[in-house]
Coordinates of C-alpha atoms and ligand atoms in Angstrom, one line a residue:
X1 CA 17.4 -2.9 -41.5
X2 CA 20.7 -3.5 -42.6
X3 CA 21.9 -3.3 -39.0
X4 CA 19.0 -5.9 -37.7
X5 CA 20.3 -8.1 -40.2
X6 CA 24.4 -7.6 -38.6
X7 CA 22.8 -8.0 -35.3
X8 CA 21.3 -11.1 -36.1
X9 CA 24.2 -12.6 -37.9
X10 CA 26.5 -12.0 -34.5
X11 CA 24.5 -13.3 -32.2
X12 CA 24.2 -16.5 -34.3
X13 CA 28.2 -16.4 -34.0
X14 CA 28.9 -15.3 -30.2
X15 CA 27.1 -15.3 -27.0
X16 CA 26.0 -12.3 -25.0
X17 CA 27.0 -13.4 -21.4
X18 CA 26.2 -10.7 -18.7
X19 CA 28.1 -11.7 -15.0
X20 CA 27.4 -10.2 -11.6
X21 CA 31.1 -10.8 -9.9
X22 CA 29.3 -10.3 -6.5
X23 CA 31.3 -10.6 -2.9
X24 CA 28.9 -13.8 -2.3
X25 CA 27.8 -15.2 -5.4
X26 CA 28.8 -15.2 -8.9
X27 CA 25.7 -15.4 -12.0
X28 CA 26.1 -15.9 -15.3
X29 CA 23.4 -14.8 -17.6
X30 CA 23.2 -16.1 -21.1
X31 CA 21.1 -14.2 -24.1
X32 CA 18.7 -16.6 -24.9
X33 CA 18.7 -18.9 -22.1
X34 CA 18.5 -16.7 -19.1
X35 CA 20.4 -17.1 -15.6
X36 CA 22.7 -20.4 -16.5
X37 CA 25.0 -20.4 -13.2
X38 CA 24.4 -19.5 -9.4
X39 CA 27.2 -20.2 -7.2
X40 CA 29.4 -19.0 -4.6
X41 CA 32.3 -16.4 -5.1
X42 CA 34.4 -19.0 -4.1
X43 CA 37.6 -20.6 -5.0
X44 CA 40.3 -23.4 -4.0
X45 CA 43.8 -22.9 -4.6
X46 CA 46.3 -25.5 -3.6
X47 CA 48.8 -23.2 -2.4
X48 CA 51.8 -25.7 -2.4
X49 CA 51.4 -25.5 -6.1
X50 CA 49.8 -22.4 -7.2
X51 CA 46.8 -23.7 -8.9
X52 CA 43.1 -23.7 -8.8
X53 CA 41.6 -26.9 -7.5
X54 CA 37.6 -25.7 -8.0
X55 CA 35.4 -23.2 -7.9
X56 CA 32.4 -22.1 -7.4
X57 CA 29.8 -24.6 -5.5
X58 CA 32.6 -27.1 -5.5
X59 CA 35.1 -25.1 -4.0
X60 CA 32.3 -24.1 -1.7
X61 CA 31.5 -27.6 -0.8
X62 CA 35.3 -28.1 0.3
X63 CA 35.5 -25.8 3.1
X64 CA 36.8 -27.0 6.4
X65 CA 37.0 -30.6 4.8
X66 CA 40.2 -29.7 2.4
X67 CA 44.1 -30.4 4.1
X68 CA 45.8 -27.3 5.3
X69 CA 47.8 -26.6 2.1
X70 CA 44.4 -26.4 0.4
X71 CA 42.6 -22.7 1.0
X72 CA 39.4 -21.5 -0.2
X73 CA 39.8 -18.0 -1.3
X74 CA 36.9 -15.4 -2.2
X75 CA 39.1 -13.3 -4.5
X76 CA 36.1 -10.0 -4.2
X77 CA 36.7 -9.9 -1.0
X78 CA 34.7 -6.8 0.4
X79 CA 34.4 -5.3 -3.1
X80 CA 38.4 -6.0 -3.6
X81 CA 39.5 -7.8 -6.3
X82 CA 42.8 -9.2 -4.4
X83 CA 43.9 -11.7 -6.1
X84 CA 44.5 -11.1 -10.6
X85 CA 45.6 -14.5 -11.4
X86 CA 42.2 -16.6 -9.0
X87 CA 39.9 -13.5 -10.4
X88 CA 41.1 -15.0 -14.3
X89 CA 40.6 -18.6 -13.4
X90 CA 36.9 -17.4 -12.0
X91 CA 35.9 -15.8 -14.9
X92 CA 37.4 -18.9 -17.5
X93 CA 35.1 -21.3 -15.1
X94 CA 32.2 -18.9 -15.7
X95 CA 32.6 -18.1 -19.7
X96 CA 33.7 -22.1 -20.5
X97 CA 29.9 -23.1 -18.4
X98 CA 28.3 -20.4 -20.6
X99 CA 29.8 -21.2 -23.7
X100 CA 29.4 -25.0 -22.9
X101 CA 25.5 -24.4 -22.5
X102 CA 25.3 -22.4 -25.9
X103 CA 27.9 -22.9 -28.7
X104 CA 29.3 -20.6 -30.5
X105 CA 32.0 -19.5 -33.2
X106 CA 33.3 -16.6 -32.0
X107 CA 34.1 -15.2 -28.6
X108 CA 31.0 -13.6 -26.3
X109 CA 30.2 -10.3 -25.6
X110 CA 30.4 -9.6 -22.0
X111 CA 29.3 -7.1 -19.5
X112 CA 30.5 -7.7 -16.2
X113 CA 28.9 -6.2 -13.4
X114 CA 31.5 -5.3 -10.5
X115 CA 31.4 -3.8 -6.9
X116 CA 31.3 0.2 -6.7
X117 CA 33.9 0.4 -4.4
X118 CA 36.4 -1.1 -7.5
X119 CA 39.6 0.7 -8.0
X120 CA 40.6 1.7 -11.2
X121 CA 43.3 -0.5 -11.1
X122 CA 41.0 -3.3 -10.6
X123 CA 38.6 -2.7 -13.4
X124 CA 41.0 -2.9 -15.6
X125 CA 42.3 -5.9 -14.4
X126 CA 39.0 -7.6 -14.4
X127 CA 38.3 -6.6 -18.6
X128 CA 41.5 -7.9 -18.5
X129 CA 41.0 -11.3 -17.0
X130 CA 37.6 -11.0 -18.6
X131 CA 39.7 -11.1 -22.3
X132 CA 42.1 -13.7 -21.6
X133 CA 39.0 -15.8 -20.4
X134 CA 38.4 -15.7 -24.5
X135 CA 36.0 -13.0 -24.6
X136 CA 35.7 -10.8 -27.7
X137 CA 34.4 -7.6 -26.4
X138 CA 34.2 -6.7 -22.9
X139 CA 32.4 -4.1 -20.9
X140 CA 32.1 -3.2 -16.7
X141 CA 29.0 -1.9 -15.4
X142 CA 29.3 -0.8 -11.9
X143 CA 26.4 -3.0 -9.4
X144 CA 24.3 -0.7 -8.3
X145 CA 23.4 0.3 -11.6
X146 CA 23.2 -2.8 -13.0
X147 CA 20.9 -4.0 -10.1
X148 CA 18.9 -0.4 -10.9
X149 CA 18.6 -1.7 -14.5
X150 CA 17.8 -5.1 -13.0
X151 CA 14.5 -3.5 -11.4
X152 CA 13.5 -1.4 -14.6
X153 CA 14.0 1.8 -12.8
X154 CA 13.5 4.7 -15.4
X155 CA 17.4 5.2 -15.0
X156 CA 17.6 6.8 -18.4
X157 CA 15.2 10.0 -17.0
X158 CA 15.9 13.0 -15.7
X159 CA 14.4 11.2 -12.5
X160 CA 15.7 10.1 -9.3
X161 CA 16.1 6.5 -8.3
X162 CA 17.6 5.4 -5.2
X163 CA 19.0 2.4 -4.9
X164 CA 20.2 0.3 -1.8
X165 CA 21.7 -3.4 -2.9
X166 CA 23.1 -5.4 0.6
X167 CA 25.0 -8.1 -0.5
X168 CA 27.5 -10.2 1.1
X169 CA 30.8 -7.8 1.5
X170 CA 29.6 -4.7 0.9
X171 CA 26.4 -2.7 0.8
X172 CA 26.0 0.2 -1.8
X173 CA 23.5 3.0 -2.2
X174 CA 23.3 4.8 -5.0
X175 CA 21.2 8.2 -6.5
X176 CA 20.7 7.3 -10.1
X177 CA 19.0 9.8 -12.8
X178 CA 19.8 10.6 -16.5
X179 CA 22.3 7.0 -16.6
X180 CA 24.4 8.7 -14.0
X181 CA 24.9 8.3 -10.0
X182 CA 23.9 11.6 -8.3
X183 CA 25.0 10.6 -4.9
X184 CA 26.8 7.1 -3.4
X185 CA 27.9 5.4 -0.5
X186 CA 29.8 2.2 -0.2
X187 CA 30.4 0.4 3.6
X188 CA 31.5 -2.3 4.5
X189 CA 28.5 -3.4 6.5
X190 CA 26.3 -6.2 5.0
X191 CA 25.7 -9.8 5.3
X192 CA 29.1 -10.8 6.2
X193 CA 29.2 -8.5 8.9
X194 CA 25.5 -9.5 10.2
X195 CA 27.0 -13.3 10.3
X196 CA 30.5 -12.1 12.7
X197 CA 28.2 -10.0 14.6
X198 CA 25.7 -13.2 14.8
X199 CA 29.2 -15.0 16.1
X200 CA 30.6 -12.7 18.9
X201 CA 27.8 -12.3 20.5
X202 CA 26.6 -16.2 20.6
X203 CA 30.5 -16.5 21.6
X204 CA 30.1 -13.6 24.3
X205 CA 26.7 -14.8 25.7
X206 CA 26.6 -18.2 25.6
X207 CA 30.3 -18.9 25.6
X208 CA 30.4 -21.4 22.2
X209 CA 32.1 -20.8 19.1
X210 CA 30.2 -21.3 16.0
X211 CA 31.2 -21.5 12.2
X212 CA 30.7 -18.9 9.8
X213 CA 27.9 -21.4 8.0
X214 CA 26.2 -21.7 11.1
X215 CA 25.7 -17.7 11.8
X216 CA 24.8 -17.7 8.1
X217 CA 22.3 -20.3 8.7
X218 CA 21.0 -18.5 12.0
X219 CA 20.7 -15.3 10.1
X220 CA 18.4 -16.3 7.1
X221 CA 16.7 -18.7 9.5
X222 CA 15.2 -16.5 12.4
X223 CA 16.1 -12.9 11.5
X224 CA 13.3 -10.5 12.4
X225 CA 14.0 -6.7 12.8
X226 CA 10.5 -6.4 14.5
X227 CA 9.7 -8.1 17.6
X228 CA 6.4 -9.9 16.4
X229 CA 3.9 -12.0 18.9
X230 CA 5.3 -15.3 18.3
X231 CA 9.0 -15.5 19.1
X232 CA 11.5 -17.7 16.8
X233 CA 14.3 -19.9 17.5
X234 CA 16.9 -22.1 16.6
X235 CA 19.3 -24.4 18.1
X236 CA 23.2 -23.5 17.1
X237 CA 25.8 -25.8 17.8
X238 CA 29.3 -24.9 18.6
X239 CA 32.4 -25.4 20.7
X240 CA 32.7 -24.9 24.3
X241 CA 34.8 -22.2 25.0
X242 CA 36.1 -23.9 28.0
X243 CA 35.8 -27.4 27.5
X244 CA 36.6 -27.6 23.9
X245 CA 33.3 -29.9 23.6
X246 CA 30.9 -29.4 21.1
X247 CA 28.1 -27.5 23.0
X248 CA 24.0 -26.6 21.6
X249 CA 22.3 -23.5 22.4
X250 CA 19.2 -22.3 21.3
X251 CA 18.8 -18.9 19.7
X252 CA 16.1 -16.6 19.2
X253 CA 14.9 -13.7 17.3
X254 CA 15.2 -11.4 19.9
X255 CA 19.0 -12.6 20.5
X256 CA 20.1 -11.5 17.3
X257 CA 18.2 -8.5 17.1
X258 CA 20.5 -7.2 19.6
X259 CA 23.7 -9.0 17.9
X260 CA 22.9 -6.7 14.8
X261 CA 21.5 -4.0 16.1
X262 CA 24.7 -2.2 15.4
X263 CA 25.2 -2.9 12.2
X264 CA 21.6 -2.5 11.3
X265 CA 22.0 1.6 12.7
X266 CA 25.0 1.9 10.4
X267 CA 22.9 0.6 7.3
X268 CA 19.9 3.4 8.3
X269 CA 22.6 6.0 9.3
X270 CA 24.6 5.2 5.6
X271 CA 21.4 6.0 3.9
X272 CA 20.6 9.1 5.8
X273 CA 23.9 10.3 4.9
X274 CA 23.3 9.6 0.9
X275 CA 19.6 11.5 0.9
X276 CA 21.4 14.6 3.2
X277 CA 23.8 14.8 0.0
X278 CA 21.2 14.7 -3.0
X279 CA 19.6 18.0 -4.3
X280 CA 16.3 19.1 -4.1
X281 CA 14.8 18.2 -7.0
X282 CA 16.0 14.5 -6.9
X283 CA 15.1 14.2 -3.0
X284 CA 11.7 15.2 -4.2
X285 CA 11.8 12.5 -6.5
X286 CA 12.7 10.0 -3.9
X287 CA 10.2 11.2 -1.2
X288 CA 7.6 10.3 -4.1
X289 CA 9.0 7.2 -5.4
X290 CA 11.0 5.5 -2.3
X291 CA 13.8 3.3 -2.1
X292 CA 14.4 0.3 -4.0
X293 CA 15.8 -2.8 -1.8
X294 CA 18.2 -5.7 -3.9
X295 CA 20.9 -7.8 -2.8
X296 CA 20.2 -10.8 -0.3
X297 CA 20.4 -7.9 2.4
X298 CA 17.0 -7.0 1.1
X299 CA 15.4 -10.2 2.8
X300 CA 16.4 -9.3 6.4
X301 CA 12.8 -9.7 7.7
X302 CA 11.7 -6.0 8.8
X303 CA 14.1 -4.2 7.5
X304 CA 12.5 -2.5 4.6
X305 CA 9.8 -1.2 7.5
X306 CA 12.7 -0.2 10.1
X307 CA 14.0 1.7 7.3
X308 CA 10.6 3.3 5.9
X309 CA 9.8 4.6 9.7
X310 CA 13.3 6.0 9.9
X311 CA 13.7 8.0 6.4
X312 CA 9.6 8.6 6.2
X313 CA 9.2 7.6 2.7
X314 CA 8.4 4.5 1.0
X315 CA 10.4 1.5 0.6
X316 CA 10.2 -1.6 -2.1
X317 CA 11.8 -4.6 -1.9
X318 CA 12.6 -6.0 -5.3
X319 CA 11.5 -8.8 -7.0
X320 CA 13.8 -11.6 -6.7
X321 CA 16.3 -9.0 -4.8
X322 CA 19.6 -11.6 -5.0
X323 CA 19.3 -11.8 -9.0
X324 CA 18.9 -8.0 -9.6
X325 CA 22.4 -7.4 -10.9
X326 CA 22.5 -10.3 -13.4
X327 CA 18.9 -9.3 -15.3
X328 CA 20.5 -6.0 -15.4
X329 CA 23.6 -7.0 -17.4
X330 CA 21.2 -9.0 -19.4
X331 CA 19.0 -6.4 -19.9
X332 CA 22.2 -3.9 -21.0
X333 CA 23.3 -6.4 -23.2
X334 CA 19.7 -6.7 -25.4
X335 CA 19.8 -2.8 -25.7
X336 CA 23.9 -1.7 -25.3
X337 CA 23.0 0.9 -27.7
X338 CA 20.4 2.9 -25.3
X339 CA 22.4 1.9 -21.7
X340 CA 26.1 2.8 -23.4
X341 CA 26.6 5.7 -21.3
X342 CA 25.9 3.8 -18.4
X343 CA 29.1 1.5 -19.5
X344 CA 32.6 1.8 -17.8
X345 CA 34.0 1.1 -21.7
X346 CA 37.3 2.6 -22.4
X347 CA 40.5 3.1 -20.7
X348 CA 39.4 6.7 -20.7
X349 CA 36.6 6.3 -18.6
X350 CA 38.4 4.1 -16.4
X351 CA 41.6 6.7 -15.6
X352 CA 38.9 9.2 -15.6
X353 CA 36.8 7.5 -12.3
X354 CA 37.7 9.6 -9.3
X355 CA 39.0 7.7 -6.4
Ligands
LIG401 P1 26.9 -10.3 -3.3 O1 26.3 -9.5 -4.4 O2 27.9 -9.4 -2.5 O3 27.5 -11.5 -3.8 P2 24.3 -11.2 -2.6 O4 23.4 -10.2 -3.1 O5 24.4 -12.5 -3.3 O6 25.8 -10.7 -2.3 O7 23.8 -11.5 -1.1 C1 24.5 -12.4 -0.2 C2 24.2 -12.1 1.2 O8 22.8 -12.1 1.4 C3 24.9 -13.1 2.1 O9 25.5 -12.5 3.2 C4 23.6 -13.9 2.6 O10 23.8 -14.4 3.9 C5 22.6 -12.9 2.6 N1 21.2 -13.4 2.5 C6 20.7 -14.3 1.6 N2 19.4 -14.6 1.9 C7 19.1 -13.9 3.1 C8 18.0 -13.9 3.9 N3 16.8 -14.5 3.6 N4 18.0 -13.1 5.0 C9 19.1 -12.4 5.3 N5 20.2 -12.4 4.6 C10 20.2 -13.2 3.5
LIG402 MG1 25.7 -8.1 -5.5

């Protein structure tokens, strides 16, 4: 009773803010008010001068269109946090939008979702920027679980869950049962590596260079693992290799079938991999209860079939599959108590991550 009452009393005073710091986009979730910010993991730096120009959609918005001592960096990088001082700047943009949206007396209470593949070094740097971005109390939740959490997988049974979230850097599959991971993977192959796959092979068959938005573009646009009866297509336009001139192609779904194809093998061979390395019990679990898809990786049209004909079991996209990571933060931070062990909380547990 008495502790209902506490409870109450603090979250009149500070904000429970849950982030996914993903290698794409960054999402802010506030208690109360639900997913407050969406936006690139991007930010400008004027590099003459050190400092931070924008971030975010703003930052985004300035690509290509910024003079030459201006640079957009995305400071998670393939699951890396490279860059301490851009990382802190991120993460005040984020907290002063959240705390600007819901005031407060005191600072939040934060759990920050971060890529698997995070060093220990860099998880401590990132409660660290996370603090001197004015929060109170600060805890790092590793992605896969959060985006687990995210899909109200039983994560707290002696069950197993399997887990594949395909975001922008990285992809990672994860084994979850009784708040732990059982067996994991992290590559390098996911959306970023679709888009320069999308690239070299427009640039190798049709001889035009195209922009990174544009293989993004191509890629949610006419994706489609399985050849289906009507054919899609889209026009790209790039620069001539030869003549330097701007140049239009048209694109289709079976083009970029064979640009991914690779990458797409690695993804199915990266999963194998993880289920060869789970016990019995769990794979049993798994057969039964499939795979779970999250990340914007999870809408590559036919992928979640490719996948369930090459594994033989079932395979769910999840709701919403981009936002996954953020509800799961939120939903740690409304019961902290019951997901605590899932926390990376203390210095303790971070010297103690093997690496
Ligand atoms: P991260 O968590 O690393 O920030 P996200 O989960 O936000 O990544 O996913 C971003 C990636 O998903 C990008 O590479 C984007 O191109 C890709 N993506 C988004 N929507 C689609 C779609 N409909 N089809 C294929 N890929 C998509
Ligand atoms: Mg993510």
């Amino acid at each position: 009773m008495l502790k209902d009452k506490w409870g109450q009393l603090m979250r009149f005073l500070r904000n429970d803010i849950g982030i996914d710091l993903g290698t794409s986009n960054m999402l802010v979730y506030v208690r109360g008010k639900g997913i407050i910010l969406n936006e690139p993991s991007v930010v400008a730096v004027n590099q003459k001068t050190g400092q931070v120009v924008a971030v975010g959609t703003e930052a985004k918005n300035m690509l290509g269109r910024t003079p030459p001592h201006i640079v957009a960096v995305r400071p998670i990088v393939d699951g890396v946090i490279s860059d301490f001082e851009v990382t802190e700047e991120m993460l005040h943009y984020l907290l002063n939008k959240a705390q600007a949206i819901s005031k407060k007396f005191l600072g939040p209470r934060v759990v920050v979702g971060v890529p698997s593949s995070i060093t220990n070094v860099e998880t401590r740097a990132v409660r660290d920027a996370t603090k001197n971005a004015g929060a109170s109390e600060v805890h790092i939740v590793e992605e896969p679980m959060a985006a687990a959490i995210g899909m109200h997988l039983p994560i707290n049974e002696p069950l197993g869950s399997m887990v594949i979230d395909i975001g922008g850097g990285t992809t990672d599959i994860a084994i979850i049962s009784l708040n732990g991971v059982i067996s994991s993977k992290n590559i390098h192959v996911a959306g970023d590596k679709l888009n320069s796959d999308i690239s070299a092979y427009i640039r190798n068959e049709f001889k035009i260079v195209i922009g990174e938005k544009t293989s993004e573009n191509i890629k949610t646009q006419i994706t489609s693992l399985l050849a289906e009866k009507t054919s899609f297509e889209t026009q790209a336009r790039g620069r001539d290799l030869i003549t330097g001139l701007p140049r239009e192609v048209v694109v289709t779904d079976s083009d970029i079938r064979e640009a991914i194809s690779h990458s797409i093998e690695r993804l199915i061979e990266a999963t194998k991999e993880v289920l060869e390395m789970t016990p019995p019990e769990i794979l049993s679990d798994i057969m039964h209860r499939g795979i779970y898809l999250a990340g914007g990786g999870a809408l590559i049209k036919g992928f979640a079939d490719i996948l369930k004909e090459e594994v033989k079991m079932p395979v769910y996209i999840a709701d919403d599959p981009l936002t996954c990571v953020v509800r799961g933060t939120g939903i740690i931070l409304e019961h902290l108590e019951k997901y605590k062990e899932v926390l990376i909380a203390n210095e303790e547990d971070v010297s103690n991550k093997a690496h």
